[in-house]
Amino acid sequence: MKKNKALWYMLAAALLFCFTEISLKKLNGSINSLEVNFSRYLLAGILLLPAGIRERKRRGVRLNRRHIRWFSLLGFIGITLVGPLYQLSTAYLEAGVTGVLFSINPMCIGILAALLLKEPLSLRQGAGFVLSMAAILVIVDPFHVRMDPTGLCLLGLTVLFYSLYAVLGKKMTSELGSADVTAGSFICGGLQLFLIGAASHVPWISGPVQQAGLSGFADIPLFAGYTLENLPWVIILYMGVTLGAYYFWFQAMECGSVALGSLTYFIKPALTPVFALLVLGEGISGRMLAGILLMLAGAAVSLGKNGNGRNGVSSCEKKKPNGKETSHERISQ
């Protein structure tokens, strides 16, 4: 049914996002993290641009400088900062663990959405967030932390910036649509990373960087490391995760709400360890299994029907009497 579109978008995004950490893990060591992120986001943004332009024309919106500034801000937060930070965190933590811990971002998204967008948080959503937090505590075991602190720090910064990107992106999708916002932010973020990579080849920049002991950020390769062996993972990461998953994710928020979009990260952590086991051979400990079950319970509670019989997903076809949609009418009940 049409009113369940947002739910299907969310589930599709969750499935594709399951391969994020696995793909990054497979490409670590063969392609520079900045190179991976500038190329995948720039390519996905260009491929998505025609759909974004059509969507913008359908809405009767003309692109202006304010939109460009917003795209640049979103690109900086969600791409320039998040992309390299997230890939670096996978170098210090297991793919399955990274995918599960990343699920803390719905709590940040929900809080920021309530503060910045005035979106209400239902009792069921709150209960789902509590269960998600409990799952993270079970997996991390804060009293006996054995995970790399650098990786945890990088992942924490990733979650913070990614949550802000989701909330600010929601503000733009109400006006321009999900395809246009995704394309614009991807292109701006990809260009920013490319310029950073290009600047690393300038002698008066690369010299001091190397002297400071940060040789990994000097003379960053921009078009190297691609082989027939890693090509399948490049395609999965670039086209499946970056293009497909992000587009479905923004569609879920546009048709439903930020809270619904955040449910992607209740379901994704339950599936990522399974794929990591099958592809990377990473084991699933008892604590991990308990955390996965709590994640699934949190998703089930959040997606359950409220007293009004709705499942927390508003119809994306809902319109006002004059036939036009409003962003406030797409908020979950």
Tab-separated table of C-alpha atoms in Angstrom:
chain	number	residue	atom	x	y	z
A	1	MET	CA	0.000	0.000	0.000
A	2	LYS	CA	1.110	3.535	-0.689
A	3	LYS	CA	1.121	4.479	2.977
A	4	ASN	CA	3.834	1.858	3.557
A	5	LYS	CA	6.213	3.322	0.947
A	6	ALA	CA	8.357	4.957	3.593
A	7	LEU	CA	8.696	1.653	5.439
A	8	TRP	CA	9.867	-0.173	2.318
A	9	TYR	CA	12.341	2.612	1.551
A	10	MET	CA	13.735	2.271	5.076
A	11	LEU	CA	14.107	-1.510	4.794
A	12	ALA	CA	15.838	-1.239	1.400
A	13	ALA	CA	18.277	1.317	2.803
A	14	ALA	CA	18.974	-0.909	5.818
A	15	LEU	CA	19.788	-3.933	3.644
A	16	LEU	CA	22.162	-2.001	1.383
A	17	PHE	CA	23.803	-0.208	4.314
A	18	CYS	CA	24.733	-3.621	5.754
A	19	PHE	CA	27.558	-3.792	3.213
A	20	THR	CA	29.120	-0.436	4.179
A	21	GLU	CA	31.607	-1.671	6.763
A	22	ILE	CA	32.324	-4.885	4.868
A	23	SER	CA	33.134	-3.016	1.652
A	24	LEU	CA	35.281	-0.464	3.463
A	25	LYS	CA	37.110	-3.274	5.239
A	26	LYS	CA	37.770	-5.010	1.930
A	27	LEU	CA	39.151	-1.816	0.379
A	28	ASN	CA	41.287	-0.740	3.345
A	29	GLY	CA	44.951	-0.919	2.396
A	30	SER	CA	44.371	-0.981	-1.355
A	31	ILE	CA	42.689	2.408	-1.907
A	32	ASN	CA	43.278	5.541	0.184
A	33	SER	CA	40.292	6.440	2.394
A	34	LEU	CA	40.013	9.980	1.022
A	35	GLU	CA	40.253	8.661	-2.544
A	36	VAL	CA	37.492	6.122	-1.913
A	37	ASN	CA	35.167	8.696	-0.448
A	38	PHE	CA	35.666	11.548	-2.902
A	39	SER	CA	35.221	9.245	-5.897
A	40	ARG	CA	32.210	7.284	-4.637
A	41	TYR	CA	30.252	10.316	-3.477
A	42	LEU	CA	31.086	12.411	-6.515
A	43	LEU	CA	30.143	9.597	-8.905
A	44	ALA	CA	26.901	8.799	-7.072
A	45	GLY	CA	25.979	12.489	-6.950
A	46	ILE	CA	26.486	12.936	-10.692
A	47	LEU	CA	24.423	9.820	-11.498
A	48	LEU	CA	21.642	10.974	-9.188
A	49	LEU	CA	21.634	14.569	-10.465
A	50	PRO	CA	19.149	14.074	-13.374
A	51	ALA	CA	16.582	12.583	-10.977
A	52	GLY	CA	17.175	15.489	-8.612
A	53	ILE	CA	16.651	18.057	-11.368
A	54	ARG	CA	13.399	16.390	-12.450
A	55	GLU	CA	12.174	16.332	-8.866
A	56	ARG	CA	13.050	19.990	-8.381
A	57	LYS	CA	11.224	20.993	-11.574
A	58	ARG	CA	8.176	18.998	-10.516
A	59	ARG	CA	8.100	20.981	-7.291
A	60	GLY	CA	8.512	24.263	-9.153
A	61	VAL	CA	11.645	25.252	-7.209
A	62	ARG	CA	14.487	27.251	-8.752
A	63	LEU	CA	17.984	26.563	-7.476
A	64	ASN	CA	19.579	29.609	-5.845
A	65	ARG	CA	22.664	30.547	-3.832
A	66	ARG	CA	21.004	29.597	-0.573
A	67	HIS	CA	20.538	26.044	-1.847
A	68	ILE	CA	24.184	25.875	-2.946
A	69	ARG	CA	25.310	27.019	0.495
A	70	TRP	CA	23.147	24.324	2.111
A	71	PHE	CA	24.520	21.671	-0.248
A	72	SER	CA	28.047	22.765	0.635
A	73	LEU	CA	27.306	22.601	4.362
A	74	LEU	CA	25.652	19.190	4.085
A	75	GLY	CA	28.504	17.928	1.930
A	76	PHE	CA	31.098	19.130	4.419
A	77	ILE	CA	29.351	17.562	7.429
A	78	GLY	CA	28.045	14.329	5.914
A	79	ILE	CA	30.722	13.591	3.316
A	80	THR	CA	33.971	15.466	3.944
A	81	LEU	CA	33.940	14.701	7.677
A	82	VAL	CA	31.925	11.490	7.955
A	83	GLY	CA	33.339	9.552	4.981
A	84	PRO	CA	37.048	9.406	5.932
A	85	LEU	CA	36.299	9.184	9.682
A	86	TYR	CA	34.045	6.169	9.186
A	87	GLN	CA	36.486	4.342	6.939
A	88	LEU	CA	39.335	4.971	9.376
A	89	SER	CA	37.216	3.581	12.231
A	90	THR	CA	36.792	0.303	10.314
A	91	ALA	CA	40.584	-0.007	10.237
A	92	TYR	CA	40.629	-0.126	14.063
A	93	LEU	CA	37.384	-2.036	14.751
A	94	GLU	CA	35.787	-5.168	13.292
A	95	ALA	CA	33.189	-4.549	10.581
A	96	GLY	CA	30.402	-6.211	12.563
A	97	VAL	CA	31.206	-4.286	15.723
A	98	THR	CA	31.434	-0.987	13.828
A	99	GLY	CA	28.054	-1.582	12.195
A	100	VAL	CA	26.377	-2.310	15.520
A	101	LEU	CA	27.936	0.588	17.422
A	102	PHE	CA	27.062	2.990	14.620
A	103	SER	CA	23.428	2.360	15.506
A	104	ILE	CA	23.684	4.811	18.382
A	105	ASN	CA	23.058	7.552	15.820
A	106	PRO	CA	19.229	7.218	15.967
A	107	MET	CA	19.365	8.593	19.499
A	108	CYS	CA	21.372	11.593	18.301
A	109	ILE	CA	19.126	12.005	15.248
A	110	GLY	CA	15.966	11.871	17.363
A	111	ILE	CA	17.271	14.423	19.854
A	112	LEU	CA	18.542	16.798	17.151
A	113	ALA	CA	15.302	16.446	15.153
A	114	ALA	CA	13.247	17.301	18.230
A	115	LEU	CA	15.432	20.343	18.928
A	116	LEU	CA	15.917	21.642	15.388
A	117	LEU	CA	12.856	20.401	13.476
A	118	LYS	CA	10.362	20.169	16.369
A	119	GLU	CA	9.520	16.587	15.371
A	120	PRO	CA	7.697	14.732	18.152
A	121	LEU	CA	9.108	11.539	19.608
A	122	SER	CA	6.453	8.954	20.385
A	123	LEU	CA	6.556	6.719	23.448
A	124	ARG	CA	7.265	3.701	21.218
A	125	GLN	CA	10.185	5.470	19.543
A	126	GLY	CA	11.568	6.375	22.953
A	127	ALA	CA	11.295	2.767	24.105
A	128	GLY	CA	13.051	1.619	20.935
A	129	PHE	CA	15.910	4.032	21.586
A	130	VAL	CA	16.288	2.725	25.151
A	131	LEU	CA	16.502	-0.867	23.904
A	132	SER	CA	19.076	0.196	21.308
A	133	MET	CA	21.206	1.861	23.968
A	134	ALA	CA	20.971	-1.253	26.129
A	135	ALA	CA	22.180	-3.335	23.181
A	136	ILE	CA	25.213	-1.098	22.717
A	137	LEU	CA	26.106	-1.317	26.411
A	138	VAL	CA	25.871	-5.114	26.263
A	139	ILE	CA	28.200	-5.293	23.256
A	140	VAL	CA	30.767	-2.707	24.354
A	141	ASP	CA	30.796	-3.813	28.032
A	142	PRO	CA	31.998	-0.415	29.359
A	143	PHE	CA	33.438	-1.995	32.521
A	144	HIS	CA	35.770	-4.245	30.506
A	145	VAL	CA	36.463	-2.310	27.308
A	146	ARG	CA	38.737	-4.269	24.970
A	147	MET	CA	38.112	-2.280	21.793
A	148	ASP	CA	40.636	0.150	20.339
A	149	PRO	CA	40.038	3.616	21.896
A	150	THR	CA	41.139	5.364	18.694
A	151	GLY	CA	38.558	3.448	16.703
A	152	LEU	CA	35.854	4.205	19.264
A	153	CYS	CA	36.748	7.907	19.215
A	154	LEU	CA	36.649	8.043	15.410
A	155	LEU	CA	33.324	6.214	15.383
A	156	GLY	CA	31.870	8.577	17.995
A	157	LEU	CA	32.745	11.604	15.857
A	158	THR	CA	31.278	9.851	12.826
A	159	VAL	CA	27.966	9.290	14.608
A	160	LEU	CA	27.766	12.910	15.759
A	161	PHE	CA	28.399	14.435	12.345
A	162	TYR	CA	26.229	11.874	10.541
A	163	SER	CA	23.274	12.605	12.820
A	164	LEU	CA	23.578	16.327	12.146
A	165	TYR	CA	23.747	15.580	8.416
A	166	ALA	CA	20.516	13.573	8.618
A	167	VAL	CA	18.600	16.298	10.443
A	168	LEU	CA	19.804	19.157	8.242
A	169	GLY	CA	19.146	17.023	5.161
A	170	LYS	CA	15.552	16.530	6.298
A	171	LYS	CA	15.049	20.303	6.326
A	172	MET	CA	16.132	20.480	2.701
A	173	THR	CA	14.171	17.453	1.447
A	174	SER	CA	10.903	19.145	2.401
A	175	GLU	CA	11.702	21.849	-0.149
A	176	LEU	CA	13.787	20.185	-2.866
A	177	GLY	CA	13.118	16.461	-2.511
A	178	SER	CA	15.390	13.603	-1.497
A	179	ALA	CA	17.080	13.022	-4.872
A	180	ASP	CA	18.117	16.656	-5.265
A	181	VAL	CA	19.421	16.952	-1.703
A	182	THR	CA	21.353	13.693	-1.965
A	183	ALA	CA	22.888	14.625	-5.335
A	184	GLY	CA	23.769	18.162	-4.277
A	185	SER	CA	25.368	17.201	-0.972
A	186	PHE	CA	27.256	14.281	-2.558
A	187	ILE	CA	28.701	16.418	-5.345
A	188	CYS	CA	29.723	19.251	-3.000
A	189	GLY	CA	31.213	16.840	-0.463
A	190	GLY	CA	33.013	14.853	-3.143
A	191	LEU	CA	34.497	18.024	-4.629
A	192	GLN	CA	35.648	19.178	-1.193
A	193	LEU	CA	37.464	15.892	-0.609
A	194	PHE	CA	38.985	16.036	-4.097
A	195	LEU	CA	40.310	19.547	-3.454
A	196	ILE	CA	41.800	18.386	-0.149
A	197	GLY	CA	43.474	15.470	-1.926
A	198	ALA	CA	44.754	17.723	-4.712
A	199	ALA	CA	46.080	20.252	-2.176
A	200	SER	CA	48.078	17.467	-0.493
A	201	HIS	CA	50.317	17.377	-3.591
A	202	VAL	CA	51.297	21.043	-3.257
A	203	PRO	CA	54.909	21.064	-1.958
A	204	TRP	CA	54.458	23.840	0.627
A	205	ILE	CA	51.512	21.871	2.082
A	206	SER	CA	52.758	18.278	1.825
A	207	GLY	CA	56.197	19.194	3.265
A	208	PRO	CA	54.988	20.482	6.664
A	209	VAL	CA	52.410	17.686	6.840
A	210	GLN	CA	55.124	15.040	6.445
A	211	GLN	CA	57.360	16.807	8.952
A	212	ALA	CA	54.505	16.690	11.463
A	213	GLY	CA	54.478	12.889	11.141
A	214	LEU	CA	51.240	12.806	9.120
A	215	SER	CA	52.645	11.305	5.945
A	216	GLY	CA	49.333	9.555	5.284
A	217	PHE	CA	47.770	12.967	4.575
A	218	ALA	CA	50.508	14.087	2.164
A	219	ASP	CA	50.547	13.306	-1.575
A	220	ILE	CA	47.215	11.487	-1.312
A	221	PRO	CA	46.612	9.330	-4.430
A	222	LEU	CA	43.526	10.380	-6.358
A	223	PHE	CA	43.193	7.713	-9.062
A	224	ALA	CA	45.174	4.685	-7.902
A	225	GLY	CA	44.635	1.312	-6.281
A	226	TYR	CA	41.784	0.004	-8.427
A	227	THR	CA	42.241	-3.620	-9.501
A	228	LEU	CA	40.123	-6.417	-10.924
A	229	GLU	CA	40.320	-8.078	-7.530
A	230	ASN	CA	38.710	-5.220	-5.594
A	231	LEU	CA	36.417	-4.064	-8.427
A	232	PRO	CA	33.340	-5.988	-7.152
A	233	TRP	CA	33.638	-4.289	-3.755
A	234	VAL	CA	34.148	-0.924	-5.418
A	235	ILE	CA	30.888	-1.419	-7.333
A	236	ILE	CA	29.004	-2.548	-4.219
A	237	LEU	CA	30.268	0.416	-2.196
A	238	TYR	CA	29.934	3.062	-4.899
A	239	MET	CA	26.642	2.030	-6.523
A	240	GLY	CA	24.848	-0.102	-3.938
A	241	VAL	CA	25.697	1.647	-0.684
A	242	THR	CA	26.498	5.211	-1.733
A	243	LEU	CA	23.930	5.669	-4.498
A	244	GLY	CA	21.140	3.235	-3.613
A	245	ALA	CA	21.154	3.158	0.179
A	246	TYR	CA	21.428	6.910	0.697
A	247	TYR	CA	18.688	7.624	-1.835
A	248	PHE	CA	16.286	5.161	-0.183
A	249	TRP	CA	17.211	6.562	3.226
A	250	PHE	CA	16.324	10.138	2.287
A	251	GLN	CA	13.125	8.882	0.632
A	252	ALA	CA	12.166	7.171	3.892
A	253	MET	CA	12.633	10.436	5.795
A	254	GLU	CA	10.814	12.475	3.176
A	255	CYS	CA	7.809	10.149	3.045
A	256	GLY	CA	7.843	9.420	6.764
A	257	SER	CA	10.041	11.245	9.252
A	258	VAL	CA	13.583	11.526	10.541
A	259	ALA	CA	12.621	9.057	13.272
A	260	LEU	CA	11.568	6.498	10.647
A	261	GLY	CA	14.784	7.014	8.704
A	262	SER	CA	16.740	6.402	11.893
A	263	LEU	CA	15.148	2.950	12.212
A	264	THR	CA	17.462	1.917	9.379
A	265	TYR	CA	20.156	1.823	12.039
A	266	PHE	CA	18.127	-0.390	14.332
A	267	ILE	CA	17.823	-3.063	11.647
A	268	LYS	CA	21.224	-2.669	9.949
A	269	PRO	CA	23.263	-3.643	13.036
A	270	ALA	CA	21.280	-6.836	13.398
A	271	LEU	CA	22.206	-7.921	9.883
A	272	THR	CA	25.740	-6.533	9.459
A	273	PRO	CA	27.414	-9.053	11.833
A	274	VAL	CA	25.753	-11.891	9.927
A	275	PHE	CA	27.134	-10.635	6.600
A	276	ALA	CA	30.520	-9.983	8.271
A	277	LEU	CA	30.537	-13.606	9.441
A	278	LEU	CA	29.707	-14.907	5.959
A	279	VAL	CA	32.064	-12.607	4.022
A	280	LEU	CA	34.914	-11.752	6.426
A	281	GLY	CA	34.741	-14.717	8.784
A	282	GLU	CA	34.265	-12.469	11.838
A	283	GLY	CA	32.780	-14.386	14.736
A	284	ILE	CA	29.574	-13.501	16.576
A	285	SER	CA	30.100	-13.633	20.343
A	286	GLY	CA	27.412	-14.203	22.939
A	287	ARG	CA	27.435	-10.499	23.782
A	288	MET	CA	27.079	-9.608	20.116
A	289	LEU	CA	24.147	-11.983	19.718
A	290	ALA	CA	22.423	-10.524	22.791
A	291	GLY	CA	22.967	-7.018	21.393
A	292	ILE	CA	21.530	-8.028	18.019
A	293	LEU	CA	18.396	-9.403	19.694
A	294	LEU	CA	17.973	-6.171	21.646
A	295	MET	CA	18.380	-4.193	18.401
A	296	LEU	CA	15.646	-6.223	16.734
A	297	ALA	CA	13.416	-5.753	19.775
A	298	GLY	CA	13.990	-1.995	19.578
A	299	ALA	CA	13.054	-1.943	15.899
A	300	ALA	CA	9.927	-4.045	16.551
A	301	VAL	CA	8.770	-1.733	19.340
A	302	SER	CA	9.419	1.400	17.289
A	303	LEU	CA	7.591	-0.004	14.252
A	304	GLY	CA	4.641	-1.342	16.281
A	305	LYS	CA	1.194	0.126	15.867
A	306	ASN	CA	0.181	3.051	18.028
A	307	GLY	CA	-3.184	3.448	19.656
A	308	ASN	CA	-4.578	5.018	16.480
A	309	GLY	CA	-3.790	1.857	14.518
A	310	ARG	CA	-0.926	3.385	12.553
A	311	ASN	CA	2.519	1.850	12.449
A	312	GLY	CA	4.332	5.148	12.833
A	313	VAL	CA	4.591	5.739	9.104
A	314	SER	CA	2.531	8.486	7.573
A	315	SER	CA	1.503	8.221	3.955
A	316	CYS	CA	3.844	9.990	1.596
A	317	GLU	CA	0.849	10.591	-0.646
A	318	LYS	CA	-1.002	12.575	1.977
A	319	LYS	CA	-1.979	15.974	0.589
A	320	LYS	CA	-3.827	19.076	1.596
A	321	PRO	CA	-7.191	19.885	0.015
A	322	ASN	CA	-5.416	21.983	-2.622
A	323	GLY	CA	-3.433	18.869	-3.646
A	324	LYS	CA	-0.062	19.973	-2.299
A	325	GLU	CA	1.988	18.144	0.250
A	326	THR	CA	3.336	19.709	3.380
A	327	SER	CA	6.379	18.531	5.250
A	328	HIS	CA	4.508	18.583	8.568
A	329	GLU	CA	1.959	16.077	7.230
A	330	ARG	CA	4.710	13.550	6.576
A	331	ILE	CA	5.743	13.324	10.211
A	332	SER	CA	5.154	9.957	11.864
A	333	GLN	CA	2.243	9.731	14.223
